[in-house]
C-alpha cells in the first residue's frame, strides 16, 4: 500500500522532528537550570547586589521584575481590552480599520532596542521622568499593547456570533453584551495571551536598559508608601530587572564569579516564568468556571 | 433550475379595519449591499396570534424577521416603515435597545449564555435596572414556567445552561426572552436543531404563549406551520407571495407558487 | 578642563545635604561611580543619587543637554564631534590602564608596538609571524566611538585606520570572546584581566599600574565626570567626595582603577603628556 | 405622523407615550456611548503611540540625508561603514540582516510545521499538555540568555564543525532558529486548529490516510496562516538584537560566507548607539538603520496582509 | 422526565438466511470513556436497500453509524464484530483506509472542501492513485449525475464549492462519496441543515442510488424515514429497540417505546 507507507514514513519523520525540537528545548532548559541552580540559595534570592562587582543576591531585581510586570499589565490590559473590543465590535471592515491594524502590528514587530531608545529620549530625557519603573513600564507597555490587543480581539471574535445576537436581541447594549457575555467566554484565551506576553515582558532587557535603568538602589522593604523615595513601590526610582541584571553582569560584571551569577539569575528567571505560567493557567480555568457556571 | 413564478400575482391579506395588529410593515425592502434580498413586504401581524413565515431556503424569511427588531442594523440596509404602536421603528433615531426589549427574538440554534440557568434569565433584567432579589426570583420562575421548562430545571438553576439538552436550551432561550416581558416574540426556525420530542414541547409552549404575546415564527416545517399558526406568509425569492389564514393556505392555496410549494413539487 | 586637586579629609556635612544627582554615561566608570555613590548616600541620606550606564556618548550628550547632572565619559569631551567642550567642566576621577589581550593558546606574551599596529591594521594575520603559534589572528574590536577603542587607537595606531573586524560593545563580551576563541586578540582595561587571557607586554613594558603612573605604559586614559554650568550643592559635594582620599586611596584601587592622586604625569585632550 | 389606510386602534395619548418611550435615551444607550467612548479612546492611545514612534524614528532617521547630506543611494549601496570617518554604507548590515532572517526562517519552518502537526493531528493530548507549555516557556527566555548560551555552546560547536572563528551568519541562524521556533510553532498550531474539523472528517471518510489528509487538506487550507506565522517569525528575527550581536561577530563588512563575522542592522544599532552624540552624523546614521528596520516591519506587515487577502480569495467564494 | 422503557422487550428482525446483507454488526458496543453509549447492537443491512436509523437526540444513532466505517477510531472504544464481506472489519489490523473507501460517509452539515467543485471530487480519487485525466473527468461526471447535481453545476466545475447552496453542497458531498464507488453509503442526518426543496432533491437522489449502493441513513425526520427507507431501526438510550420493515414500524409498531415515539407522545 503506497499511501499507507507514505503515511508511515511521514509519521516517523514528524516524530523525529518533534524529538529534535523537544531535545533542543530540554537541552536549553537543562543547560540553564544545571548551570544556575547550584548557585541559587535563599540568600541569593533575597540578598542585595553589590553595586560594583555585580556579586551578591538578586532580591531587589526579582522584586523589580515583578513590580514592573504588574505595573505594565495594569497599564496595558485596560488599554488593549478597549482597543480589542473596538476592533472586534466597532471597527468597520474598511481601509481605516486595516490601517489601524497595520499600525498595531508594526508596533509589535519593532525591535525592542528601538522601543527602548524611544522611551529613553521621550520619558527619561524629554519628560525628565528619569530612569524609573514608570518609564520602563510605559516602554514595555508599548510592545505589550499590540500583542495583547491582537490576542484579545481574536479571542473575542472567536466567540460564536450567536452569543452576540442573543445579547443584542434582549435589548442589551453592545458594550454590555461584549463585557458581560462575550468577555467571560473569551477569558481563557485572553488569559493565555496575557501569560504569553507576560513571559516576554519578564525576559525583556533591551527596552529596559535605557528606560528602567541598570541600577537597583537598595530599597527599604519596610516602607510601602509609594511616595517615599526609598519605598520599593516608588514608581520614580530606577529599577534594574532580572533580565537587565543578567545582561549587565555578563557585559560589565567585574566579579570573578560573574558567569555563575548570571547562570543562577537565568535559572531563577526561567523558574519564575514557569511558575507564573502555571499560576495564570490555573487562574484562567478557575475564572472560566466561575463565570460560566460550568461544573 | 427553479420554475419562474410571476411576482405580480400575489395574494396578501390586509386585515382591513377589523383586527388589532401588534406590528405592521409597509414597503419593507432589504438590501445586502447590492443584493436586493427583500422586496416591498407589506404584512400585518395580529395581536395574540401566531403568524408563520414559510418558504424555501434563501427566500428572505430570516432577513425579514431580523429587520423587525432592527437586528439587521449594520448588516443590511432596510428601507420602508415598520409600525409598532404607531411609531415607525425603522427610523434612525429610535432607541433600538428599547425596541428589542419589546420585540424579543429566539434564534435557530439555541444560544444560551455560558452562564448558569438563572443567570441566563437574570442577566438582561439586571442590565435593565431590575434589582430586587424577590422580583428577579419571581421572574425567573414565571418565565421558566411560561417556557415549560420550570419542572425540569427548578432544582438546578445554578448549573451551567450549556449542560442542558438542545431542546431545553431552546426553551431556556424562550424563557430568557419572555422574562423581559416583550409584546412580540420573533422566532427563527426555533425547532430545526431539535429532535421531534423537543419540537413538540416547544410547539406546545408557543401555543400557550400566544395568550400573552404576539408571535411570528419562521419555519421550514410545513407541518409545524399548520400545527401552530393562525396565518401564514409564503416567501419566495425575496417576495411575499401569499399571506392568508393557515387553514386557507394549506387547503386552498391562492396562487400557483404556493400550490407547488405546499404540494412539494416546487422548484 | 581644569583638574581639581584639593583634597578634603572627610565629607564633612554640617548641614543636611539634599537633592537629586544623576550620573549617566560610561559603562567603564559605572561600577566605581555606583559604589562611590552608594557610600556617599549612606552618609547623606537626603540625597538621591542615581548612576546609570548608557555609554560615554550618551553621558556627554545628556549632560550637554542639561538632562543629567553628571556626564560620565571615558574620553575628553573635546574628542567628540558635536560636544561643545568649553561649555562643560571636566572632573577627572580616575585613570584606567588598558592593554592588548590575546587568547592563551596563541603563545604570545610580548609584542613590539609596530607589530601591534600591523596586527590591528591587518598587515599581520598569523601569530607565527610574530613568534607565536601557526594560528590565524582573530581581531576583536570595541565599537567605533567607544572610549576604550579611541584610547587604544590613539596610542597604538596613531591615526591609521584599523582593519574592519568584529566589534563588541562591552568589556564583558570582549573578555568572554577572547577567552574562548583561539587566536583572538583585543584590548581590555586592567580590571578585566582574568587567568583565561594573556595580557601582552609592549616593547618589554608590562601593563601595570606603576608603569601607567609614570607613562612608561602608554595606553591609558582618564575617567571623566563632566558637569555643565554651576552644579548644585549635592553634585558639588559628590564630586568633591570622588576626589577625596576615601575614594581615591581605597575604593579606586580596590576596583582596579588607578588613583588620580598617584599620577606622576598629566595628559590633555590632544594627547600631550606633561610631567606633574 | 403619516396617515395610512390601515386602521390601528389608536388613542392619541397612548400613541404619544409610545413615541416617547421608543425614542428616549435609556441606560443601554448611555452604556453604548460610554463603551464606544472607552474603546475609541483606547484605540486612540495606541494610534498615538504608533504615530509618535513613527514620526520620531523617521525624523531622526532621515536627518542623515537632510542634515548631513549623505546620498540615499550611497547609504543603501555603500559597503564601508565607518561613521566616525563619515563613511556610512549600510549594505553589509542590510545583507546581514536579510541573510540571518531568511536562513532562520528556512530552517525553522519545517521544524515548526512538523511540531505543529504533531501537536494538532498526531498527539493532540501530549501537544496540549506538554509541548504547548514548554514552547510558551521558551518565549519567556530572555534574548541575553539565548545570546550567552549561543556564545558558550553554538559558537564553539560551529568552530569545530565548520572551522573559522565560529562567529558568523551560521551561528546567528542557529540561535535565531531556536528563538523564532516558538513563535512560528504556536501560530501554526493556531492556524491548523482553525481548519474546520469537518474538512478532516470528510477527507478521512473518503479513505484518505492521515498524511494525505494533513498534507492535502489541512496544510493546504492553513497555508495562509502558516505563511503569516513564518513572516511573524521573520519579523522577530529581523528585529532581534542582543542575542544575534553576541554570536554573529558584529563586523561591518560584506558577508562573504556563512562562517565569517558579519553584522546586522540591530547589532550595529545596539553596539553603537551609546557611544555617539545626539545630532551628529554617527548618531543619525544609526537612526537611519532603525528607520530601515521600521520600514522592514511595515513591509512584513503588508506581506501578511496580502497573504491574508489571497487566502480569503482562495478559500472563500 | 423520560418514561422508562424496558430494554428487555425489543423487536429486532434478523433476516435469517433469506436476504443478502451488505453489512452486519454483532454485539456492537461503544464506550466513550466510561460512558456506555451503545449496547449490544445486532443489525443486518440488506444489499441495495435503504435502512433508516431513527430515535431521539443522544440515543446513539451517530455513534453507531460512525462505528461502521471506523470513524470512531481514536474517539471511542468499539467492541463486537462488524461483518463486511465476511470479514470482521472491527479488528485492529484491518486497513481502515481501504474500509472507508468501500464504506462511504456523508455528514449532517455539508462539508465540501474549500476547493473547486471538480477538485472536491477528484481529491480522494487522486489520493487513491487514480491519475488518468480522462478517467477522472468521467468519474466527476458520473458521480455528479448520480447525485443529481450535474445539470446545476456542469458549467461551473471550477467554481469554489463553498459558493453552492446548502442542498447543492450536500449533494456534492454525496457525489464525492460515490465517486469512490463504494459499496455502502452511510448518511448522518444528511438533510437536517436543508430546506424542504433541497431535502426532496436529496431524497430523490437516495432513492436512485439504492439501485447501486446499500444505504444506511440516520434521520430525525420520521416522514423522511417513511418516504425513503425499506426498513427502520429505532434507537433509544443506546439500545436498538425495534428493527422492522418501515411499513410495519409506522403502521404497527411492535413495542410501547416505538409506539410512543411514532405517535409523538414519547418522553
Ligand atoms: N449577512 C448576509 N450578507 C449578505 N447576504 C445575505 C446575508 N444574510 C442573508 N443573505 C442573503 O439574503 C437572501 C435571503 O437570505 P435569508 O437568510 O433571509 O433566507 P431564509 O429564507 O432565512 O433562508 P433559510 O431558510 O436558509 O434560513 C439570500 O440570498 C442570502 O444569500
Ligand atoms: N465524541 C464524544 N465523546 C463523548 N461522548 C459522546 C461523543 N459523541 C457522542 N457522545 C455521547 O454518546 C451518546 C450518543 O450520542 P450520539 O451523537 O450518537 O447520539 P445521536 O443519536 O446521534 O443524537 P443526535 O440526534 O443528537 O445526533 C450521547 O450520550 C452523547 O453525549
Ligand atoms: Mg433563515
Ligand atoms: Mg447524531
PDB file of C-alpha atoms in Angstrom, chain D residues 17 38 57 59 63-64 75 77 81 84 96 109 141 167 211 216-217 228 266:
ATOM      1  CA  UNK D  17     -46.459  57.767  25.125  1.00  0.00           C
ATOM      2  CA  UNK D  38     -13.792  53.980  26.082  1.00  0.00           C
ATOM      3  CA  UNK D  57      12.164  57.394  14.106  1.00  0.00           C
ATOM      4  CA  UNK D  59      12.549  62.343  11.634  1.00  0.00           C
ATOM      5  CA  UNK D  63      18.459  63.535   9.285  1.00  0.00           C
ATOM      6  CA  UNK D  64      21.395  61.649   7.779  1.00  0.00           C
ATOM      7  CA  UNK D  75      23.784  54.776   2.176  1.00  0.00           C
ATOM      8  CA  UNK D  77      24.703  50.561  -1.618  1.00  0.00           C
ATOM      9  CA  UNK D  81      30.622  51.524   7.458  1.00  0.00           C
ATOM     10  CA  UNK D  84      33.348  58.347  12.637  1.00  0.00           C
ATOM     11  CA  UNK D  96      23.495  40.502   7.066  1.00  0.00           C
ATOM     12  CA  UNK D 109       9.707  26.379   9.247  1.00  0.00           C
ATOM     13  CA  UNK D 141      13.707  33.101  27.961  1.00  0.00           C
ATOM     14  CA  UNK D 167      31.219  33.694  14.721  1.00  0.00           C
ATOM     15  CA  UNK D 211      -0.767  12.100   5.961  1.00  0.00           C
ATOM     16  CA  UNK D 216      -3.556  17.977   1.036  1.00  0.00           C
ATOM     17  CA  UNK D 217      -6.450  19.286   3.073  1.00  0.00           C
ATOM     18  CA  UNK D 228       1.723  34.505   8.304  1.00  0.00           C
ATOM     19  CA  UNK D 266      20.122  45.724  15.055  1.00  0.00           C
TER      20      UNK D 266
END
